[in-house]
Coordinates of C-alpha atoms in Angstrom, one line a residue:
M21 CA 52.4 48.7 84.4
K22 CA 50.6 48.0 81.1
R23 CA 49.6 44.4 80.8
A24 CA 49.3 42.5 77.3
L25 CA 45.9 42.9 76.1
P26 CA 44.2 39.9 74.7
L27 CA 43.4 40.3 71.0
V28 CA 39.7 39.7 71.5
A29 CA 39.6 42.7 73.6
M30 CA 41.2 44.8 70.8
L31 CA 38.8 43.6 68.2
A32 CA 35.7 44.2 70.6
L33 CA 37.0 47.6 71.5
A34 CA 37.1 48.5 67.8
T35 CA 33.5 47.3 67.4
A36 CA 32.4 49.3 70.5
C37 CA 33.7 52.5 69.0
S38 CA 31.8 52.0 65.9
S39 CA 28.7 50.7 67.2
G40 CA 28.4 52.5 70.6
T41 CA 28.0 49.4 72.7
A42 CA 30.1 48.4 75.6
A43 CA 33.3 46.6 74.7
T44 CA 33.2 42.9 76.0
A45 CA 35.6 41.9 78.8
P46 CA 38.7 39.9 78.0
Q47 CA 38.3 36.3 78.3
S48 CA 39.8 34.7 81.2
G49 CA 42.4 31.9 81.4
A50 CA 45.1 33.7 79.4
P51 CA 48.6 32.6 80.6
A52 CA 49.9 34.7 83.5
A53 CA 51.8 37.9 82.6
Q54 CA 54.8 38.8 84.6
S55 CA 54.5 41.6 87.1
G56 CA 56.8 44.6 87.3
A57 CA 58.8 42.8 90.1
A58 CA 61.0 39.8 89.6
A59 CA 59.3 36.9 91.2
G60 CA 61.2 33.9 92.5
F61 CA 62.0 31.0 90.4
Q62 CA 59.3 28.3 90.3
E63 CA 61.1 24.9 90.1
Q64 CA 57.9 23.0 89.3
H65 CA 57.8 24.7 85.7
K66 CA 61.4 24.1 85.0
G67 CA 62.0 21.8 81.9
G68 CA 60.8 20.9 78.4
T69 CA 61.5 22.3 75.0
L70 CA 60.5 25.7 73.8
K71 CA 59.5 25.4 70.2
L72 CA 59.8 28.7 68.2
L73 CA 59.3 29.3 64.4
A74 CA 60.4 32.0 62.0
K75 CA 60.6 32.0 58.0
S76 CA 64.3 32.3 58.3
G77 CA 67.1 33.1 60.7
D78 CA 67.8 36.6 61.6
G79 CA 71.3 37.2 60.4
T80 CA 74.6 36.9 62.2
L81 CA 74.8 35.3 65.6
D82 CA 77.5 37.8 66.7
P83 CA 76.0 40.1 69.5
H84 CA 78.5 42.8 68.7
I85 CA 77.3 42.9 65.0
N86 CA 73.7 41.7 64.7
Y87 CA 71.2 44.7 64.7
S88 CA 67.9 43.0 64.4
N89 CA 65.1 42.5 66.7
G90 CA 64.9 38.7 66.3
N91 CA 68.4 37.8 67.6
W92 CA 68.4 40.7 70.2
Q93 CA 65.3 39.0 71.7
V94 CA 67.4 35.6 71.8
F95 CA 70.6 37.2 73.1
Q96 CA 69.0 38.4 76.3
A97 CA 69.2 34.8 77.4
M98 CA 72.8 34.3 76.1
Y99 CA 74.9 37.4 77.1
D100 CA 75.5 40.1 79.7
G101 CA 76.8 43.5 79.8
L102 CA 77.9 45.5 82.7
L103 CA 74.4 46.8 83.0
A104 CA 71.0 45.3 82.1
F105 CA 67.5 46.3 81.6
K106 CA 65.5 44.6 84.3
K107 CA 64.1 41.3 83.1
V108 CA 60.5 42.0 84.0
G109 CA 57.3 42.8 82.1
G110 CA 55.7 46.2 82.0
E111 CA 57.1 49.7 82.7
A112 CA 59.8 48.5 85.0
S113 CA 61.7 46.6 82.1
Y114 CA 63.0 50.1 81.0
E115 CA 64.8 50.5 84.3
L116 CA 68.5 49.6 84.6
T117 CA 70.1 47.3 87.1
P118 CA 73.6 46.1 87.7
D119 CA 74.6 42.7 85.6
L120 CA 78.1 41.8 85.4
A121 CA 78.9 44.9 87.6
E122 CA 78.2 44.4 91.3
A123 CA 76.5 47.7 91.6
M124 CA 75.6 50.8 89.4
P125 CA 78.7 52.7 88.5
Q126 CA 80.4 55.4 90.3
V127 CA 80.2 58.6 88.1
A128 CA 82.6 61.4 88.1
P129 CA 81.5 64.8 89.1
D130 CA 81.9 66.0 85.5
G131 CA 79.9 63.2 84.1
K132 CA 82.8 61.9 81.9
S133 CA 83.9 58.6 83.8
Y134 CA 82.1 55.7 85.0
T135 CA 83.8 53.1 87.4
F136 CA 82.4 49.6 87.8
T137 CA 83.5 46.9 90.2
L138 CA 83.2 43.5 88.3
R139 CA 81.3 40.6 89.9
K140 CA 83.6 37.6 90.8
G141 CA 82.8 34.1 89.9
V142 CA 80.8 34.6 86.7
K143 CA 81.8 32.2 84.1
F144 CA 81.3 32.1 80.3
S145 CA 79.8 29.0 78.8
N146 CA 83.3 27.8 78.0
G147 CA 84.1 27.6 81.7
D148 CA 86.6 30.6 81.8
E149 CA 85.9 33.2 84.6
V150 CA 84.9 36.7 83.2
T151 CA 87.8 39.1 83.9
V152 CA 88.4 42.9 83.5
D153 CA 90.6 42.0 80.5
D154 CA 87.6 40.4 79.0
V155 CA 85.7 43.8 79.5
K156 CA 88.5 45.9 78.0
A157 CA 88.8 43.5 75.1
S158 CA 85.1 43.6 74.5
F159 CA 84.8 47.3 74.2
E160 CA 87.8 47.3 71.8
R161 CA 86.3 44.5 69.7
I162 CA 83.2 46.7 69.3
Y163 CA 85.4 48.8 67.0
K164 CA 87.6 46.1 65.7
A165 CA 84.6 44.2 64.3
S166 CA 83.3 47.5 62.9
G167 CA 80.1 47.2 65.0
P168 CA 77.1 49.1 63.5
T169 CA 77.0 51.5 66.6
S170 CA 80.8 51.8 67.0
G171 CA 80.5 55.3 65.5
T172 CA 77.3 56.4 67.4
F173 CA 76.5 54.8 70.8
F174 CA 80.3 54.4 71.6
A175 CA 81.8 57.3 69.7
G176 CA 82.3 59.3 73.0
I177 CA 84.7 56.9 74.6
V178 CA 88.2 58.4 74.8
G179 CA 90.3 56.8 71.9
A180 CA 87.0 55.8 69.9
A181 CA 87.8 58.3 67.0
A182 CA 91.0 56.6 66.2
C183 CA 89.5 53.1 66.5
V184 CA 86.7 54.1 64.1
K185 CA 89.3 55.1 61.5
K186 CA 91.5 52.3 62.1
P187 CA 89.3 49.4 63.6
E188 CA 91.9 46.7 63.1
G189 CA 94.5 48.3 65.5
C190 CA 92.0 49.8 68.0
T191 CA 93.3 50.2 71.6
L192 CA 91.5 51.9 74.5
D193 CA 94.2 52.2 76.9
K194 CA 92.8 55.6 78.0
G195 CA 89.2 55.0 77.3
V196 CA 88.7 51.8 79.2
V197 CA 91.0 51.5 82.3
V198 CA 91.2 48.3 84.2
D199 CA 92.6 47.7 87.8
K200 CA 93.1 44.0 88.3
A201 CA 93.9 44.3 91.9
K202 CA 90.8 46.1 92.6
N203 CA 88.8 44.4 90.0
T204 CA 87.4 47.4 88.6
V205 CA 86.8 49.0 85.1
T206 CA 86.6 52.7 84.4
I207 CA 85.1 53.9 81.2
N208 CA 86.3 57.5 80.3
L209 CA 84.3 59.5 77.9
E210 CA 85.2 62.8 75.8
A211 CA 82.0 64.4 77.1
P212 CA 79.3 63.7 79.3
D213 CA 76.7 61.4 77.8
S214 CA 73.3 61.1 79.9
E215 CA 72.4 58.0 77.7
F216 CA 75.6 56.1 78.2
P217 CA 74.3 53.8 80.9
L218 CA 71.4 52.8 78.6
K219 CA 73.8 51.8 75.9
L220 CA 75.7 49.7 78.2
A221 CA 72.6 47.5 78.7
L222 CA 72.3 46.7 74.9
P223 CA 73.6 43.6 73.0
H224 CA 76.4 45.6 71.3
S225 CA 78.2 46.0 74.7
V226 CA 78.0 42.5 76.1
I227 CA 81.2 41.1 77.4
L228 CA 82.7 38.3 75.6
P229 CA 85.9 36.3 76.0
K230 CA 89.0 38.3 75.2
A231 CA 90.1 35.7 72.6
T232 CA 87.1 36.3 70.5
P233 CA 88.4 37.3 67.0
G234 CA 87.9 40.8 65.9
K235 CA 85.5 40.1 63.0
D236 CA 82.0 39.0 62.5
Q237 CA 81.8 35.4 63.7
G238 CA 78.6 34.7 61.5
T239 CA 77.0 31.4 62.5
K240 CA 79.8 30.5 64.9
P241 CA 78.4 30.8 68.5
I242 CA 80.6 33.0 70.7
P243 CA 80.7 31.9 74.5
G244 CA 78.5 34.0 76.8
T245 CA 77.6 34.3 80.4
G246 CA 73.7 33.9 80.2
P247 CA 71.6 30.9 81.1
Y248 CA 71.7 29.5 77.6
A249 CA 74.3 29.0 75.0
A250 CA 73.8 28.3 71.3
A251 CA 74.7 24.5 70.6
S252 CA 74.2 25.2 66.7
Y253 CA 73.0 27.7 64.3
D254 CA 72.1 27.4 60.6
P255 CA 70.1 30.4 59.5
N256 CA 68.3 28.3 56.8
K257 CA 67.3 25.6 59.2
E258 CA 67.6 25.9 63.1
L259 CA 69.1 27.7 66.1
K260 CA 69.3 25.5 69.2
L261 CA 69.8 26.9 72.6
V262 CA 70.7 24.6 75.5
R263 CA 71.4 25.4 79.3
N264 CA 74.8 26.9 80.0
S265 CA 76.2 24.4 82.5
H266 CA 78.3 27.1 84.0
F267 CA 75.6 29.6 84.7
T268 CA 74.6 30.3 88.3
E269 CA 72.1 33.0 88.9
W270 CA 73.7 36.1 90.5
S271 CA 70.9 38.5 90.1
R272 CA 67.2 37.7 89.2
E273 CA 66.5 41.3 88.0
A274 CA 69.4 41.2 85.7
Q275 CA 69.7 37.7 84.3
P276 CA 67.2 35.3 85.7
Q277 CA 67.4 31.4 85.4
G278 CA 65.4 30.2 82.4
Y279 CA 62.6 27.7 82.6
P280 CA 62.9 25.5 79.4
D281 CA 65.9 23.0 79.1
E282 CA 66.1 23.7 75.6
I283 CA 64.9 26.6 73.1
V284 CA 64.7 25.5 69.5
Y285 CA 64.1 28.0 66.7
S286 CA 63.2 26.2 63.6
Y287 CA 63.2 28.2 60.1
G288 CA 61.6 27.5 56.9
L289 CA 57.7 27.3 57.4
T290 CA 55.4 30.0 55.9
V291 CA 53.6 32.2 58.4
E292 CA 50.2 30.6 57.6
A293 CA 51.8 27.2 58.3
A294 CA 53.3 28.3 61.6
V295 CA 50.0 29.8 62.8
T296 CA 48.5 26.5 62.1
A297 CA 51.3 24.6 63.9
I298 CA 50.7 26.8 67.1
Q299 CA 47.1 26.1 66.9
N300 CA 47.7 22.4 66.9
G301 CA 50.3 22.5 69.6
Q302 CA 53.3 21.7 67.3
A303 CA 55.0 24.8 68.1
D304 CA 54.7 27.6 70.7
W305 CA 55.2 30.8 69.0
S306 CA 56.2 32.4 65.6
F307 CA 58.5 35.5 65.2
D308 CA 56.9 36.7 61.9
P309 CA 53.9 39.1 61.7
L310 CA 50.8 37.2 61.7
P311 CA 48.7 37.0 58.5
A312 CA 45.8 39.6 58.7
D313 CA 43.4 37.1 57.3
R314 CA 44.0 34.9 60.5
L315 CA 43.6 37.7 63.2
T316 CA 39.8 37.3 63.5
E317 CA 40.1 33.6 64.0
I318 CA 43.0 33.9 66.5
G319 CA 40.9 36.7 68.4
S320 CA 37.7 34.6 68.6
K321 CA 38.8 30.9 69.0
Y322 CA 42.1 31.4 70.6
A323 CA 41.8 34.8 72.6
S324 CA 43.5 33.5 75.7
Q325 CA 46.7 32.6 73.8
A326 CA 47.0 36.1 72.1
H327 CA 48.6 39.2 73.4
V328 CA 48.7 42.7 72.1
N329 CA 51.4 45.4 73.0
P330 CA 52.2 48.7 71.6
L331 CA 55.8 49.3 70.3
S332 CA 58.3 52.0 70.2
A333 CA 59.1 51.2 66.6
F334 CA 58.1 52.3 63.0
W335 CA 58.1 50.7 59.5
Y336 CA 59.7 53.0 57.0
M337 CA 61.3 53.4 53.6
P338 CA 65.1 54.7 53.7
L339 CA 65.6 56.6 50.3
N340 CA 69.4 56.4 49.1
T341 CA 70.3 60.2 48.9
R342 CA 73.6 59.3 47.1
I343 CA 72.2 57.7 44.0
A344 CA 69.3 58.7 41.4
P345 CA 66.4 59.4 41.7
F346 CA 66.6 60.1 45.3
D347 CA 69.6 62.2 45.4
K348 CA 67.2 64.9 44.5
P349 CA 65.2 66.2 47.4
E350 CA 62.1 66.8 45.3
A351 CA 62.0 63.3 44.4
R352 CA 62.0 62.3 48.1
Q353 CA 59.4 64.7 49.0
A354 CA 57.2 63.3 46.1
L355 CA 57.3 59.8 47.6
Q356 CA 56.2 61.4 51.0
W357 CA 53.1 62.7 49.1
A358 CA 52.4 59.6 47.0
I359 CA 52.2 57.2 49.8
D360 CA 48.8 56.4 51.4
R361 CA 49.8 55.6 54.8
A362 CA 46.3 54.6 55.8
A363 CA 46.4 52.0 53.0
V364 CA 49.6 50.6 54.2
V365 CA 48.3 50.2 57.9
K366 CA 45.3 48.1 56.3
M367 CA 48.1 45.8 54.6
Y368 CA 49.6 45.2 58.0
G369 CA 46.3 44.3 59.6
G370 CA 44.2 47.3 60.2
A371 CA 44.0 50.2 62.8
N372 CA 44.0 47.6 65.7
L373 CA 47.7 46.6 64.9
A374 CA 49.1 49.9 63.5
A375 CA 48.9 53.6 63.3
P376 CA 49.9 55.9 60.3
A377 CA 53.3 57.5 61.0
C378 CA 53.8 61.2 60.0
T379 CA 57.2 61.7 61.9
L380 CA 60.3 59.9 62.5
L381 CA 60.0 59.8 66.3
P382 CA 57.2 57.3 67.2
A383 CA 54.7 58.2 69.8
G384 CA 56.0 57.3 73.3
I385 CA 59.6 58.3 72.5
P386 CA 60.8 61.5 74.1
G387 CA 60.9 64.4 71.8
H388 CA 57.9 63.1 69.8
A389 CA 55.9 66.2 68.3
D390 CA 52.3 65.8 66.8
F391 CA 52.7 67.3 63.4
C392 CA 52.0 65.9 60.1
D393 CA 53.5 67.7 57.1
Y394 CA 52.1 65.1 54.6
P395 CA 48.8 64.5 56.0
K396 CA 47.2 62.6 53.0
Q397 CA 48.0 61.1 49.7
D398 CA 48.4 63.7 46.9
L399 CA 49.4 61.9 43.6
E400 CA 49.3 65.2 41.6
K401 CA 51.7 67.1 43.8
A402 CA 54.0 63.9 43.8
K403 CA 53.8 64.0 40.0
Q404 CA 54.7 67.7 39.8
L405 CA 57.6 67.1 42.3
V406 CA 58.9 64.3 40.0
Q407 CA 58.9 66.6 37.1
Q408 CA 60.7 69.3 39.2
S409 CA 63.5 67.0 40.1
G410 CA 64.2 66.0 36.4
T411 CA 64.0 62.3 37.4
A412 CA 60.9 61.3 35.6
G413 CA 61.2 58.0 33.6
Q414 CA 64.0 56.8 35.7
E415 CA 64.1 53.2 36.9
V416 CA 63.7 52.5 40.6
A417 CA 63.9 49.0 42.3
V418 CA 61.9 48.5 45.6
V419 CA 63.9 46.0 47.7
V420 CA 61.8 43.9 50.2
A421 CA 62.1 41.0 52.5
D422 CA 60.3 37.7 51.3
E423 CA 57.7 37.8 53.9
D424 CA 54.1 38.5 53.1
V425 CA 53.5 41.9 54.6
S426 CA 56.7 43.3 53.2
K427 CA 56.0 41.9 49.7
Q428 CA 52.6 43.3 49.8
I429 CA 53.9 47.0 50.8
G430 CA 56.7 46.6 48.3
E431 CA 54.3 45.9 45.5
Y432 CA 52.1 48.8 46.6
V433 CA 55.1 51.1 46.6
R434 CA 56.1 49.9 43.2
S435 CA 52.7 50.7 41.7
V436 CA 52.7 54.1 43.3
L437 CA 56.2 54.9 41.7
E438 CA 54.8 54.0 38.6
Q439 CA 51.9 56.3 38.9
I440 CA 54.0 59.3 39.6
G441 CA 56.3 58.8 36.6
Y442 CA 59.1 56.1 37.3
K443 CA 59.6 52.8 35.8
A444 CA 59.7 50.6 38.8
K445 CA 60.2 47.0 39.6
L446 CA 60.1 44.9 42.9
K447 CA 63.1 43.1 44.4
V448 CA 62.6 40.3 46.7
I449 CA 65.3 38.9 48.7
S450 CA 65.7 36.3 51.5
T451 CA 64.5 37.8 55.0
N452 CA 67.9 36.2 56.4
I453 CA 70.0 38.7 54.5
H454 CA 67.6 41.6 53.7
F455 CA 68.7 43.7 56.5
T456 CA 72.4 43.5 56.0
Y457 CA 71.8 43.7 52.1
V458 CA 70.0 47.0 52.2
Q459 CA 72.7 48.6 54.5
N460 CA 75.6 47.9 52.2
S461 CA 76.2 50.7 49.6
K462 CA 77.9 48.4 47.3
N463 CA 74.4 46.8 46.5
Q464 CA 73.2 50.3 45.3
V465 CA 69.8 49.9 47.0
Q466 CA 67.6 53.0 45.9
L467 CA 64.7 52.2 48.2
S468 CA 63.7 49.5 50.6
V469 CA 61.1 48.7 53.2
T470 CA 62.4 47.9 56.6
Q471 CA 61.5 48.4 60.3
W472 CA 63.1 50.2 63.3
Y473 CA 62.6 49.3 66.9
A474 CA 64.0 51.4 69.7
D475 CA 67.2 50.2 71.2
Y476 CA 66.3 52.5 74.3
P477 CA 63.7 55.3 74.9
A478 CA 65.6 58.2 73.3
A479 CA 65.1 60.5 70.4
S480 CA 68.8 60.1 69.5
D481 CA 68.2 56.4 69.0
F482 CA 66.0 57.1 65.9
L483 CA 67.2 60.3 64.5
H484 CA 71.1 60.2 65.4
V485 CA 71.4 56.5 64.8
L486 CA 69.5 56.4 61.5
L487 CA 70.5 59.5 60.1
S488 CA 73.8 61.0 61.3
C489 CA 77.0 61.1 59.3
A490 CA 78.7 58.5 61.7
S491 CA 76.1 56.0 60.9
F492 CA 77.0 55.6 57.4
R493 CA 79.8 53.2 56.5
E494 CA 80.8 52.9 52.9
G495 CA 80.6 49.2 51.6
S496 CA 79.6 47.8 55.0
D497 CA 76.9 45.4 55.9
A498 CA 76.7 47.2 59.2
S499 CA 75.9 50.7 57.9
I500 CA 72.5 51.4 59.7
N501 CA 72.1 54.8 57.9
M502 CA 70.6 53.1 54.8
A503 CA 69.6 56.5 53.2
A504 CA 73.4 57.3 53.4
F505 CA 72.3 60.7 54.5
C506 CA 75.0 63.1 55.8
D507 CA 74.2 66.6 56.6
K508 CA 76.7 68.3 59.0
D509 CA 74.3 70.9 60.0
M510 CA 71.8 68.3 61.1
D511 CA 74.6 66.5 63.0
A512 CA 75.4 69.6 64.8
K513 CA 71.9 70.4 65.7
M514 CA 71.6 66.6 67.2
A515 CA 74.8 67.2 69.0
E516 CA 73.3 70.2 70.6
A517 CA 70.1 68.3 71.6
M518 CA 72.1 65.5 73.2
K519 CA 74.2 68.1 75.2
L520 CA 71.1 69.8 76.1
D521 CA 69.5 66.5 77.4
Q522 CA 72.2 66.6 80.2
T523 CA 70.9 69.6 81.9
D524 CA 67.2 70.3 80.5
K525 CA 65.2 67.4 79.1
N526 CA 62.2 69.3 78.4
A527 CA 64.1 71.7 76.3
A528 CA 66.1 68.8 74.6
N529 CA 62.7 67.0 73.8
T530 CA 61.4 70.3 72.1
K531 CA 64.8 70.6 70.3
W532 CA 64.4 66.8 69.0
G533 CA 60.9 67.7 67.7
E534 CA 62.0 70.5 65.7
I535 CA 65.0 68.5 64.2
D536 CA 62.4 65.7 63.5
R537 CA 60.3 68.3 61.4
E538 CA 63.5 69.6 59.5
L539 CA 64.4 65.9 58.7
M540 CA 60.9 65.2 57.4
R541 CA 61.3 68.2 55.1
K542 CA 64.6 66.9 53.7
S543 CA 63.0 63.5 53.5
P544 CA 65.8 60.8 53.7
I545 CA 63.2 58.5 55.2
V546 CA 59.5 57.9 54.4
P547 CA 57.8 56.7 57.6
L548 CA 54.9 54.4 57.2
F549 CA 53.3 53.2 60.3
Q550 CA 53.9 52.6 64.1
P551 CA 53.1 48.9 64.8
K552 CA 52.0 46.9 67.7
Q553 CA 53.2 43.6 68.6
V554 CA 50.8 40.4 68.4
D555 CA 52.3 37.4 70.2
F556 CA 50.2 34.2 69.5
V557 CA 51.5 31.4 71.8
S558 CA 50.5 27.7 72.0
S559 CA 48.0 26.5 74.8
R560 CA 50.7 25.0 76.9
V561 CA 52.7 28.2 77.4
G562 CA 52.5 30.1 80.7
N563 CA 54.2 32.9 82.3
Y564 CA 53.9 35.4 79.4
G565 CA 55.7 38.6 80.0
F566 CA 56.4 41.5 77.7
H567 CA 59.5 43.4 78.0
K568 CA 59.3 46.9 76.6
Q569 CA 62.9 46.7 75.4
F570 CA 63.3 43.2 74.1
F571 CA 59.6 42.0 73.7
M572 CA 58.5 38.7 74.9
L573 CA 60.8 37.2 77.4
L574 CA 61.3 33.8 75.7
D575 CA 63.4 32.1 78.4
Q576 CA 60.9 32.8 81.0
L577 CA 58.2 31.0 79.3
W578 CA 56.8 27.8 81.0
V579 CA 56.3 24.9 78.6
K580 CA 55.9 22.4 81.6

C-alpha cells in the first residue's frame, strides 16, 4: 500500500536530489491514514460537521449524468451500485466487493451474462426498500437520461443499441432480466467484457428509485442508499449532506457508516481565501488546486496537515476536429509542437506536483508506453505546420474555467497560438458550467483546457471513452468526446484491443500502446501533464485515507 506523503517530504526530496544531501524525514503527528483493510467503526469519533470549500459547485447532482471528479467523490457516500470499489485507502481501493448485491456475480461460461442476488432490507433515503425493479429501471434510465457513458461503458448490454438511438423509449427486457421470486438480476451482454464488473462500481450505474424521472435532475436531490443524503444543493452557494436516517451498514468494505453528522460544501471563496480558512480552522479542506505560491508555506508550517498522492489522470486540451482550424490535422499537430509542457508544469506548481505528459495514457495505467513524439517545444515547426494547414490568421478562442491554474494555462496557450500565426483570445467561464459547456457541440468550442481522471484502471477508459465515435453526442452536455473525433478505423482497433484483453492482457496492453501512439499522430488531444493530488486539511481532521479511485474519503474523516 502507498501511503499519502506529507508535502514537506516532497519538498525535501527535491532538495536532496539537487544538493546531494539526505532528505529529511516526514514530520510526525499527521492524522492517521487508513490502512488497506476496513477497520471497525470507532464510535468516539462520530459527530460534528465536516466543512468543505470549493470555488463553485461541480454541476448536476444527478449521479447518472455527472461526470466530474468533485461530485463523484461526494456520490460515494450517497449512492450504491451492485458492486463497489472497497472503501479503504491504498492499493486495495481498486479491488471490487459486493455492494447492493449479496455476493460477486455468477458469470456464465461464455462471459456474456452476470447474475446477482440483491440484498434484502436495504432502503433508499425516502424509506422505500430497494427491489429488483429498481435495478432494471436504473439501467434503463442510464439511456433515457442520455448518460455520458451509455454509448460506451454500457453499450454492450443486450438492447443498448436501440436505447442509444431512441433513449426515451428504452426497454432492456432481454438485457436486464429480473426474477422477483428469487430476488435476482441477470445482465446479458452482446459479447464478453472483462471490464464490465468495474463499470458496475461507478456512479453512472448506481441504483435509484424506479420512479426517478428519465432526465437530468440538476439540483434536485435523488434518493440514494448511502449513509448520507443531500438536504439541499445550490451550485452557487452550498451542498449540504445529512445522515440518511434509513441507512444501516450492511458491508463496511462496500459502504461504511460515516463519521460526520453533516458534510457542508460551501461555494464562493477564492482558493487563496480557502487556504487561509483551513489554516485558521474555519474550514477543513478545499477541492480546488492549491495556489503554487502557498505550497512552500503549507509544506513548512503545516506539514502534518498536507498529503500528496499520485493520480491516474492528465490535464489536456481537446481540439475540435469538426470546425476550423483544428479540422486540419496539420493545425492540431502544430499545437503539439508549440506547447512547452515543462512551462505548463511550472504553472501547476512544479515538478513535485506534476510531470509533463507526452501520451494519452498516463503512467500507471495498463497499456502506457514510454514514447514522446513531441519531445520539446519547436515553434518554427509549429509555424510551418500552420502554414501547411492553410489556417494561418484564423481566430481561435481558448475556453477555460475561472480558477487560477486554468486561467494561467489558458493565457499561455492563447499567447502560443498568437506566436504560431492565429488570432487568439481567452474565454473564461464559470467552473460550475465549464465541463458541460465544452462538451456541447452547439457551443462551437474550438479548444479548451480540461482534465480527465480515470474512472477505473484501464486504457479503454481514456482512449475509448474520450475518443470513440460512440462518445460523441451532437448537441449534448454529456458528450465526453470533446474533440468530436470519430475515426472508424481507430474504433475497430480499440474494439480489437478490448476483445484481446479477455484472453491476453499483455498483448492487449501492447496494442493499446500502439493505438495511443497513432492517436497522438492524429492529435485530437494535446496532453499537458499528469498531476498529483495535494490534500490540505485542517488541524482537527483525522483518519485521512486516500482512495485511488475516488480520492480522499470524505465521510471517513474524523472531525470530533
